[in-house]
Short mmCIF file of C-alpha atoms in Angstrom, two decimals:
data_model
loop_
_atom_site.label_atom_id
_atom_site.label_comp_id
_atom_site.label_asym_id
_atom_site.label_seq_id
_atom_site.Cartn_x
_atom_site.Cartn_y
_atom_site.Cartn_z
CA MET W 1 2.05 -10.17 7.09
CA LYS W 2 5.32 -11.99 7.78
CA LYS W 3 6.78 -11.32 4.32
CA ALA W 4 5.68 -7.67 4.35
CA LEU W 5 7.27 -7.14 7.76
CA LEU W 6 10.56 -8.81 6.86
CA ASP W 7 10.81 -6.92 3.56
CA SER W 8 10.06 -3.65 5.32
CA PHE W 9 12.72 -4.36 7.97
CA LEU W 10 15.36 -5.21 5.41
CA TRP W 11 14.94 -2.45 2.85
CA ARG W 12 13.80 0.39 5.08
CA GLY W 13 16.52 -0.60 7.55
CA ILE W 14 19.18 -0.17 4.86
CA TYR W 15 17.76 3.24 3.95
CA PHE W 16 17.74 4.40 7.58
CA ILE W 17 21.36 3.31 8.03
CA THR W 18 22.49 5.36 5.02
CA THR W 19 20.47 8.33 6.30
CA LEU W 20 22.18 8.04 9.69
CA LEU W 21 25.61 7.98 8.02
CA LEU W 22 24.74 11.11 6.04
CA ASN W 23 23.58 12.78 9.25
CA VAL W 24 26.89 11.92 10.93
CA CYS W 25 28.83 13.38 7.98
CA ILE W 26 26.91 16.66 8.17
CA ALA W 27 27.37 16.88 11.95
CA ARG W 28 31.13 16.39 11.67
CA ILE W 29 31.57 18.84 8.78
CA TYR W 30 29.42 21.68 10.10
CA GLU W 31 29.66 20.96 13.86
CA ALA W 32 26.89 21.72 16.34
CA PRO W 33 26.04 25.40 15.63
CA GLN W 34 25.78 25.24 11.81
CA SER W 35 24.39 21.71 11.56
CA GLY W 36 21.70 22.78 14.01
CA TRP W 37 20.76 25.62 11.65
CA ILE W 38 20.64 23.25 8.64
CA TYR W 39 18.23 20.91 10.37
CA PHE W 40 16.25 23.81 11.83
CA ILE W 41 15.44 25.18 8.37
CA SER W 42 14.76 21.64 7.12
CA ASN W 43 12.32 21.32 9.98
CA ASN W 44 10.53 24.47 8.80
CA PHE W 45 10.48 23.24 5.19
CA PHE W 46 8.90 20.00 6.37
CA LEU W 47 6.06 21.96 7.93
CA VAL W 48 5.44 23.50 4.50
CA VAL W 49 5.39 19.97 3.01
CA LEU W 50 2.98 18.84 5.67
CA ILE W 51 0.51 21.69 5.21
CA GLY W 52 0.89 21.99 1.43
CA GLY W 53 0.68 18.24 0.94
CA VAL W 54 -2.54 18.07 3.01
CA SER W 55 -1.41 14.58 4.19
CA LEU W 56 -2.45 13.15 0.83
CA ASP W 57 0.22 10.47 1.23
CA SER W 58 -1.69 8.96 4.18
CA SER W 59 -4.89 9.07 2.17
CA MET W 60 -3.21 7.48 -0.86
CA THR W 61 -1.87 4.58 1.17
CA TYR W 62 -5.33 3.87 2.54
CA PHE W 63 -7.27 4.09 -0.74
CA SER W 64 -4.59 2.33 -2.79
CA ALA W 65 -4.15 -0.56 -0.35
CA SER W 66 -7.93 -0.99 -0.03
CA ASN W 67 -8.33 -0.77 -3.85
CA GLN W 68 -10.98 1.94 -3.57
CA ILE W 69 -9.15 4.30 -5.96
CA SER W 70 -7.07 3.19 -8.95
CA GLY W 71 -3.31 3.49 -8.65
CA ASN W 72 -3.22 5.20 -12.07
CA LYS W 73 -5.37 8.01 -10.72
CA LEU W 74 -3.36 8.36 -7.52
CA ALA W 75 -0.12 8.40 -9.50
CA LEU W 76 -1.26 11.40 -11.55
CA VAL W 77 -2.24 13.29 -8.41
CA SER W 78 1.20 12.41 -7.01
CA ILE W 79 2.86 14.03 -10.02
CA ILE W 80 0.77 17.22 -10.01
CA TRP W 81 0.51 18.03 -6.31
CA PRO W 82 4.26 18.48 -5.54
CA PHE W 83 4.31 21.45 -7.93
CA ILE W 84 1.59 23.07 -5.82
CA VAL W 85 3.61 22.40 -2.66
CA ALA W 86 6.76 23.92 -4.22
CA ILE W 87 4.83 27.06 -5.25
CA PHE W 88 3.47 27.27 -1.70
CA SER W 89 7.07 27.05 -0.42
CA VAL W 90 8.16 29.98 -2.62
CA GLY W 91 5.19 32.02 -1.36
CA CYS W 92 6.05 31.29 2.26
CA THR W 93 9.71 32.23 1.76
CA MET W 94 8.86 35.46 -0.08
CA PHE W 95 6.40 36.40 2.66
CA LEU W 96 9.04 35.87 5.37
CA ILE W 97 11.51 37.97 3.36
CA SER W 98 8.97 40.79 2.93
CA GLN W 99 8.27 40.77 6.66
CA HIS W 100 12.03 40.84 7.41
CA PHE W 101 11.95 37.48 9.23
CA ILE W 102 14.65 36.42 6.75
CA THR W 103 17.44 38.96 6.25
CA SER W 104 20.09 36.94 4.38
CA ASP W 105 20.68 33.87 2.20
CA TYR W 106 17.64 34.67 0.05
CA LEU W 107 18.73 32.66 -2.98
CA PHE W 108 19.85 29.65 -0.98
CA LEU W 109 16.62 29.50 1.04
CA LEU W 110 14.51 29.79 -2.11
CA VAL W 111 16.45 27.01 -3.87
CA ALA W 112 16.65 24.80 -0.79
CA GLY W 113 12.97 25.34 -0.03
CA VAL W 114 11.80 24.41 -3.52
CA ALA W 115 14.17 21.43 -3.73
CA TYR W 116 13.17 20.08 -0.33
CA THR W 117 9.41 20.61 -0.59
CA PHE W 118 9.09 19.39 -4.19
CA GLY W 119 11.39 16.40 -3.66
CA ILE W 120 9.99 15.31 -0.30
CA SER W 121 6.42 15.63 -1.60
CA LEU W 122 7.22 13.33 -4.54
CA ASN W 123 9.05 11.05 -2.13
CA ASN W 124 6.11 10.86 0.31
CA PHE W 125 3.49 10.26 -2.38
CA PHE W 126 5.31 7.60 -4.36
CA THR W 127 6.72 5.69 -1.38
CA SER W 128 3.13 5.51 -0.12
CA LEU W 129 2.03 4.02 -3.43
CA PHE W 130 4.94 1.57 -3.45
CA TYR W 131 4.23 0.50 0.15
CA ALA W 132 0.53 0.06 -0.60
CA ARG W 133 1.68 -2.55 -3.14
CA GLN W 134 4.00 -4.05 -0.50
CA ASN W 135 7.03 -3.11 -2.59
CA TYR W 136 9.62 -1.96 -0.07
CA ALA W 137 12.71 -2.89 -2.06
CA VAL W 138 12.60 -0.57 -5.09
CA PRO W 139 12.02 2.80 -3.33
CA ASN W 140 14.47 2.14 -0.52
CA ILE W 141 17.21 0.83 -2.81
CA LEU W 142 16.93 4.02 -4.89
CA MET W 143 16.92 6.37 -1.89
CA SER W 144 19.79 4.48 -0.23
CA ALA W 145 21.87 4.64 -3.41
CA ILE W 146 21.43 8.42 -3.65
CA ASN W 147 22.35 8.78 0.03
CA VAL W 148 25.53 6.78 -0.60
CA ILE W 149 26.44 9.00 -3.58
CA VAL W 150 26.02 12.14 -1.46
CA ILE W 151 28.10 10.59 1.34
CA ILE W 152 30.89 9.81 -1.16
CA LEU W 153 30.85 13.45 -2.29
CA VAL W 154 31.22 14.79 1.27
CA PRO W 155 35.06 14.57 1.53
CA PHE W 156 35.52 16.42 -1.78
CA PHE W 157 33.56 19.42 -0.50
CA ALA W 158 34.92 19.22 3.06
CA LYS W 159 38.55 19.18 1.89
CA GLY W 160 38.11 21.89 -0.77
CA PHE W 161 38.92 19.58 -3.70
CA MET W 162 39.21 21.58 -6.96
CA GLY W 163 37.74 24.69 -5.36
CA LEU W 164 34.69 22.98 -3.86
CA ASN W 165 33.55 24.18 -0.44
CA ARG W 166 31.13 23.39 2.37
CA GLU W 167 28.63 26.07 1.32
CA GLN W 168 28.29 24.48 -2.13
CA PHE W 169 27.64 21.10 -0.54
CA LEU W 170 24.46 22.46 1.04
CA TYR W 171 22.99 22.87 -2.45
CA ILE W 172 23.89 19.23 -3.19
CA TYR W 173 22.28 18.13 0.07
CA PHE W 174 18.93 19.78 -0.69
CA LEU W 175 18.90 19.03 -4.42
CA GLN W 176 19.26 15.31 -3.70
CA PHE W 177 15.63 15.31 -2.55
CA ILE W 178 14.49 16.24 -6.07
CA LEU W 179 16.63 13.43 -7.49
CA GLN W 180 15.08 10.94 -5.07
CA GLY W 181 11.54 12.11 -5.78
CA LEU W 182 11.89 12.09 -9.56
CA GLY W 183 13.57 8.69 -9.46
CA LEU W 184 10.71 7.23 -7.42
CA ALA W 185 8.12 8.72 -9.78
CA ILE W 186 9.84 7.32 -12.88
CA LEU W 187 10.22 3.86 -11.35
CA TYR W 188 6.60 3.71 -10.19
CA LEU W 189 5.28 4.81 -13.58
CA THR W 190 7.53 2.28 -15.29
CA LEU W 191 6.51 -0.62 -13.06
CA TYR W 192 2.84 0.03 -12.35
CA SER W 193 1.27 3.02 -14.12
CA PRO W 194 2.30 3.70 -17.73
CA VAL W 195 1.85 7.34 -18.68
CA SER W 196 -0.78 6.40 -21.27
CA LYS W 197 -3.00 5.00 -18.49
CA LEU W 198 -2.78 7.96 -16.10
CA GLN W 199 -6.06 9.68 -15.36
CA LEU W 200 -7.57 12.06 -12.83
CA PRO W 201 -9.85 10.78 -10.06
CA THR W 202 -13.59 11.39 -10.32
CA LEU W 203 -15.24 14.11 -8.25
CA GLN W 204 -16.50 11.50 -5.79
CA GLU W 205 -13.00 10.01 -5.49
CA TYR W 206 -11.54 13.47 -4.88
CA LYS W 207 -14.03 13.94 -2.06
CA MET W 208 -13.06 10.60 -0.52
CA LEU W 209 -9.36 11.35 -0.92
CA PHE W 210 -9.44 14.80 0.64
CA ARG W 211 -11.96 13.95 3.36
CA PHE W 212 -9.57 11.35 4.72
CA ALA W 213 -6.51 13.53 4.09
CA VAL W 214 -7.81 16.61 5.92
CA ILE W 215 -8.52 14.64 9.08
CA ALA W 216 -5.12 12.92 8.78
CA LEU W 217 -3.56 16.36 8.31
CA PHE W 218 -4.65 17.47 11.77
CA ALA W 219 -3.17 14.30 13.26
CA ASN W 220 0.09 14.75 11.33
CA ILE W 221 0.39 18.43 12.27
CA ALA W 222 -0.12 17.49 15.91
CA TYR W 223 2.51 14.75 15.54
CA TYR W 224 4.90 17.17 13.83
CA LEU W 225 4.45 19.73 16.61
CA ILE W 226 4.79 17.26 19.45
CA ASN W 227 8.12 16.16 17.95
CA ARG W 228 9.54 19.47 16.68
CA VAL W 229 7.86 22.52 18.19
CA ASP W 230 10.52 22.46 20.90
CA TYR W 231 13.10 23.36 18.23
CA LEU W 232 11.51 26.82 18.04
CA PHE W 233 11.79 27.38 21.79
CA VAL W 234 15.34 26.02 21.93
CA GLU W 235 16.36 28.21 18.97
CA ALA W 236 14.88 31.27 20.69
CA TRP W 237 16.11 30.70 24.22
CA CYS W 238 19.31 28.64 23.93
CA SER W 239 22.63 29.00 22.13
CA ALA W 240 23.28 27.84 18.56
CA LYS W 241 25.49 25.10 19.95
CA SER W 242 22.73 23.89 22.28
CA LEU W 243 20.29 23.87 19.36
CA GLY W 244 22.71 21.72 17.34
CA ASN W 245 23.11 19.33 20.26
CA TYR W 246 19.36 19.11 20.85
CA VAL W 247 18.59 18.45 17.19
CA GLN W 248 21.00 15.51 17.30
CA VAL W 249 19.41 14.28 20.55
CA SER W 250 16.10 14.33 18.75
CA LYS W 251 17.55 12.57 15.71
CA MET W 252 19.15 9.87 17.83
CA GLY W 253 15.81 9.41 19.56
CA GLN W 254 14.16 9.05 16.15
CA LEU W 255 16.73 6.37 15.35
CA PHE W 256 15.01 4.19 17.94
CA LEU W 257 11.69 4.81 16.20
CA ILE W 258 12.92 2.99 13.09
CA ILE W 259 11.68 -0.43 14.21
CA PRO W 260 8.16 0.73 15.19
CA SER W 261 7.96 2.84 12.02
CA ILE W 262 8.87 -0.18 9.91
CA ILE W 263 6.30 -2.30 11.73
CA ALA W 264 3.70 0.45 11.27
CA SER W 265 4.41 0.66 7.54
CA ALA W 266 3.70 -3.07 7.26
CA VAL W 267 0.64 -3.00 9.55
CA TYR W 268 -1.06 -0.11 7.74
CA PRO W 269 -1.64 -1.64 4.27
CA GLN W 270 -2.43 -5.06 5.73
CA ALA W 271 -5.08 -3.65 8.05
CA ALA W 272 -6.45 -1.35 5.33
CA LYS W 273 -7.00 -4.39 3.11
CA GLY W 274 -9.19 -5.88 5.83
CA GLU W 275 -6.68 -8.56 6.83
CA ASN W 276 -7.67 -8.34 10.49
CA ALA W 277 -7.11 -11.90 11.67
CA ASN W 278 -5.00 -11.71 14.83
CA MET W 279 -4.08 -8.08 13.96
CA VAL W 280 -5.17 -6.73 17.36
CA LYS W 281 -3.36 -9.52 19.15
CA TYR W 282 -0.28 -8.94 17.01
CA ILE W 283 -0.22 -5.22 17.83
CA VAL W 284 -0.68 -5.87 21.55
CA ARG W 285 2.25 -8.28 21.60
CA MET W 286 4.49 -5.91 19.66
CA ILE W 287 3.65 -3.12 22.09
CA THR W 288 4.57 -5.19 25.12
CA LEU W 289 7.75 -6.36 23.39
CA PHE W 290 9.07 -2.79 23.38
CA VAL W 291 9.15 -2.59 27.20
CA PRO W 292 12.05 -5.04 27.83
CA LEU W 293 13.73 -3.93 24.59
CA TYR W 294 13.86 -0.29 25.66
CA ILE W 295 14.96 -1.13 29.19
CA ILE W 296 18.05 -2.70 27.62
CA ILE W 297 18.53 0.35 25.36
CA ILE W 298 18.25 2.77 28.32
CA ILE W 299 20.81 0.83 30.37
CA ALA W 300 23.22 0.65 27.42
CA SER W 301 22.76 4.38 26.72
CA TYR W 302 23.50 5.25 30.36
CA LEU W 303 26.76 3.30 30.18
CA PHE W 304 28.05 4.09 26.69
CA SER W 305 26.21 6.93 24.91
CA SER W 306 28.40 9.85 26.07
CA PRO W 307 31.68 8.65 24.47
CA VAL W 308 29.77 7.29 21.46
CA PHE W 309 28.21 10.70 20.75
CA LEU W 310 31.57 12.47 20.93
CA TRP W 311 33.16 9.84 18.69
CA LEU W 312 30.38 9.99 16.12
CA PHE W 313 29.62 13.70 15.94
CA GLY W 314 32.70 15.44 17.32
CA LYS W 315 33.69 17.45 20.38
CA THR W 316 31.09 20.21 19.90
CA PHE W 317 28.32 17.71 20.72
CA ASP W 318 29.17 17.46 24.40
CA GLU W 319 25.69 18.50 25.63
CA MET W 320 23.79 15.49 24.29
CA TYR W 321 24.22 12.90 27.05
CA VAL W 322 21.79 14.01 29.79
CA PRO W 323 18.98 15.21 27.47
CA PHE W 324 19.20 11.94 25.55
CA LEU W 325 18.79 9.86 28.71
CA VAL W 326 15.83 12.01 29.76
CA LEU W 327 14.20 11.63 26.33
CA LEU W 328 14.55 7.83 26.06
CA PRO W 329 11.59 6.83 28.31
CA GLY W 330 9.35 9.02 26.17
CA ILE W 331 10.72 7.38 23.01
CA LEU W 332 9.55 4.03 24.43
CA PHE W 333 5.98 5.31 24.70
CA LEU W 334 6.14 7.07 21.33
CA SER W 335 7.23 3.78 19.74
CA MET W 336 4.10 2.08 21.00
CA HIS W 337 1.95 5.06 20.00
CA ILE W 338 3.22 4.88 16.38
CA ILE W 339 1.99 1.31 15.90
CA ILE W 340 -1.44 2.08 17.35
CA ALA W 341 -1.65 5.21 15.17
CA ALA W 342 -1.00 3.10 12.04
CA PHE W 343 -3.85 0.80 13.05
CA PHE W 344 -6.23 3.75 13.52
CA GLY W 345 -5.25 5.18 10.15
CA ALA W 346 -5.83 1.86 8.41
CA LYS W 347 -9.24 1.55 10.06
CA ASN W 348 -10.29 4.99 8.79
CA LYS W 349 -10.15 6.40 12.32
CA PRO W 350 -7.61 9.24 11.91
CA ALA W 351 -9.64 11.34 14.36
CA TYR W 352 -8.39 9.05 17.14
CA ASN W 353 -4.83 10.03 16.23
CA VAL W 354 -5.81 13.70 16.36
CA ILE W 355 -7.17 13.25 19.89
CA SER W 356 -4.23 11.30 21.32
CA THR W 357 -1.46 13.36 19.74
CA SER W 358 -3.17 16.66 20.60
CA ALA W 359 -3.34 15.60 24.25
CA GLY W 360 0.43 15.10 24.24
CA LEU W 361 0.96 18.36 22.37
CA VAL W 362 -0.82 20.36 25.08
CA ILE W 363 1.67 18.97 27.62
CA VAL W 364 4.61 19.82 25.34
CA LEU W 365 3.53 23.41 24.68
CA ILE W 366 2.89 24.20 28.34
CA GLY W 367 6.04 22.43 29.48
CA ASP W 368 8.29 24.09 26.88
CA VAL W 369 7.19 27.55 27.96
CA VAL W 370 7.75 26.71 31.63
CA LEU W 371 10.93 24.63 31.57
CA ILE W 372 13.19 25.42 28.58
CA LYS W 373 14.25 28.86 29.86
CA ARG W 374 15.07 27.31 33.25
CA MET W 375 16.56 23.96 32.27
CA GLY W 376 17.70 24.45 28.66
CA ILE W 377 17.71 21.45 26.35
CA THR W 378 17.37 19.04 29.29
CA GLY W 379 14.03 20.70 30.04
CA ALA W 380 13.03 20.35 26.39
CA ALA W 381 13.83 16.62 26.49
CA LEU W 382 11.89 16.16 29.74
CA VAL W 383 8.81 17.89 28.35
CA SER W 384 8.95 15.86 25.12
CA SER W 385 9.18 12.67 27.13
CA LEU W 386 6.09 13.61 29.15
CA GLY W 387 4.21 14.60 25.99
CA TYR W 388 4.99 11.30 24.26
CA THR W 389 3.84 9.39 27.34
CA THR W 390 0.55 11.29 27.41
CA ALA W 391 -0.08 10.64 23.70
CA PHE W 392 0.52 6.92 24.19
CA ILE W 393 -1.77 6.61 27.21
CA VAL W 394 -4.64 8.29 25.37
CA SER W 395 -4.07 6.24 22.18
CA LEU W 396 -3.90 3.00 24.19
CA LEU W 397 -7.23 3.75 25.88
CA LEU W 398 -8.82 4.50 22.51
CA PHE W 399 -7.30 1.33 21.02
CA MET W 400 -8.69 -0.79 23.85
CA GLN W 401 -12.10 0.75 23.27
CA GLN W 402 -11.95 0.23 19.49
CA ALA W 403 -10.67 -3.37 19.79
CA THR W 404 -12.98 -4.15 22.75
CA ILE W 405 -10.16 -5.49 24.90
CA GLY W 406 -9.21 -4.91 28.54
CA TRP W 407 -6.03 -4.73 30.56
CA LYS W 408 -6.10 -8.49 31.07
CA ASP W 409 -5.82 -8.91 27.28
CA ILE W 410 -2.65 -6.77 27.18
CA PHE W 411 -0.83 -8.20 30.17
CA THR W 412 -1.50 -11.93 29.89
CA SER W 413 0.49 -14.93 31.02
CA GLU W 414 2.15 -14.92 27.58
CA THR W 415 3.25 -11.28 27.68
CA PHE W 416 6.69 -11.75 29.15
CA LYS W 417 7.55 -15.14 27.65
CA LEU W 418 10.25 -15.24 24.99
CA LYS W 419 8.19 -17.74 22.99
CA THR W 420 5.51 -15.11 22.48
CA TYR W 421 7.90 -12.85 20.58
CA THR W 422 9.73 -15.49 18.60
CA SER W 423 6.31 -16.67 17.43
CA LEU W 424 5.59 -13.18 16.11
CA ILE W 425 8.51 -13.51 13.73
CA ALA W 426 7.18 -16.87 12.57
CA ASN W 427 3.70 -15.28 12.30
CA ARG W 428 1.90 -17.93 14.35
CA SER W 429 0.18 -18.18 17.69
CA PRO W 430 2.53 -18.87 20.62
CA ASN W 431 0.25 -21.74 21.64
CA SER W 432 0.27 -23.45 18.24
CA LYS W 433 1.81 -26.90 17.97
#
């Protein structure tokens, strides 16, 4: 567990840093109104990926890590299915055009949609297969390298070098996802599944794969909506500038989900393999660790985030400060929810994630309708924070039931001792000699 966690921190951390830098570049080039639109359509494309992909990536991680389905079979499914998702994307875009929901940029939206959905689908499937093998280095080095290349290209398009322009850069931005996905597929096939050994799963394996995936799909759709449905309300009821600011608030909040996401990516395959020794105790300690950590983050954000946002993103992002502070407490609870959700997924209990996330989603939907028109993006942040808190409370109660533990097992005499958390890094009990 220790090696998997450290590898995940290192390589995924590097990838997240390059992604953040690319996000900053886009925000500074296109400013709040247009960058908000870019991420808004990306958000819609991701919904297509989620529905079209049927959450097969979650299913693949589980069955690959537990060795119930051969990696050669899962690799072939990972190659075929992204084409289906891309075709689904074209169908969705054409339908929206025919219904006059889209009245311009037809070609760009078709190209961007296919590039994003096909590339992200390949990305999701093959990173899942890599992570199931505890290989965090190869996929994240590749994706980081492509991010760096795109970042290097930014000034050439921003400054109009040799006739290049900002509109052309958008094609580069979306086409990079295909490059990432194809690169991951080639590397996985080279390292683990030679083309000559690829084969389709049996009918029984298909049933296992999709039975798990469909339940995980409901949980992932609920998670998607609890995080991003507010974009729709903000886009409808607030200005383009406010949308751009709120998208960046959300992205900065997601930045603080990197650590729990990395932990979750290490927990999932370990738990799926049946390596359960001290796993419950480990998760409990990691959850309680986030409380003092986020208190420090909230205090630092109150003192410094306003000038930092303006320095990073530019003067058009002057509406981020208050919504970000309001969102942070919810991010704390969402961080803890993510780790518990990974445990449920690994234990073949995705229905628990559906229940907990749906509870939070109900709060978000009701709150968005009531508050966003009155309070703008601050209301959206407040509602999201409440929704995340609700999802965590429900998931914690389900976790305690599943692990047969009580409150006294969560808040013990060791909970707030520094030794408890340094021992987690060393992967030993805090009471060991």
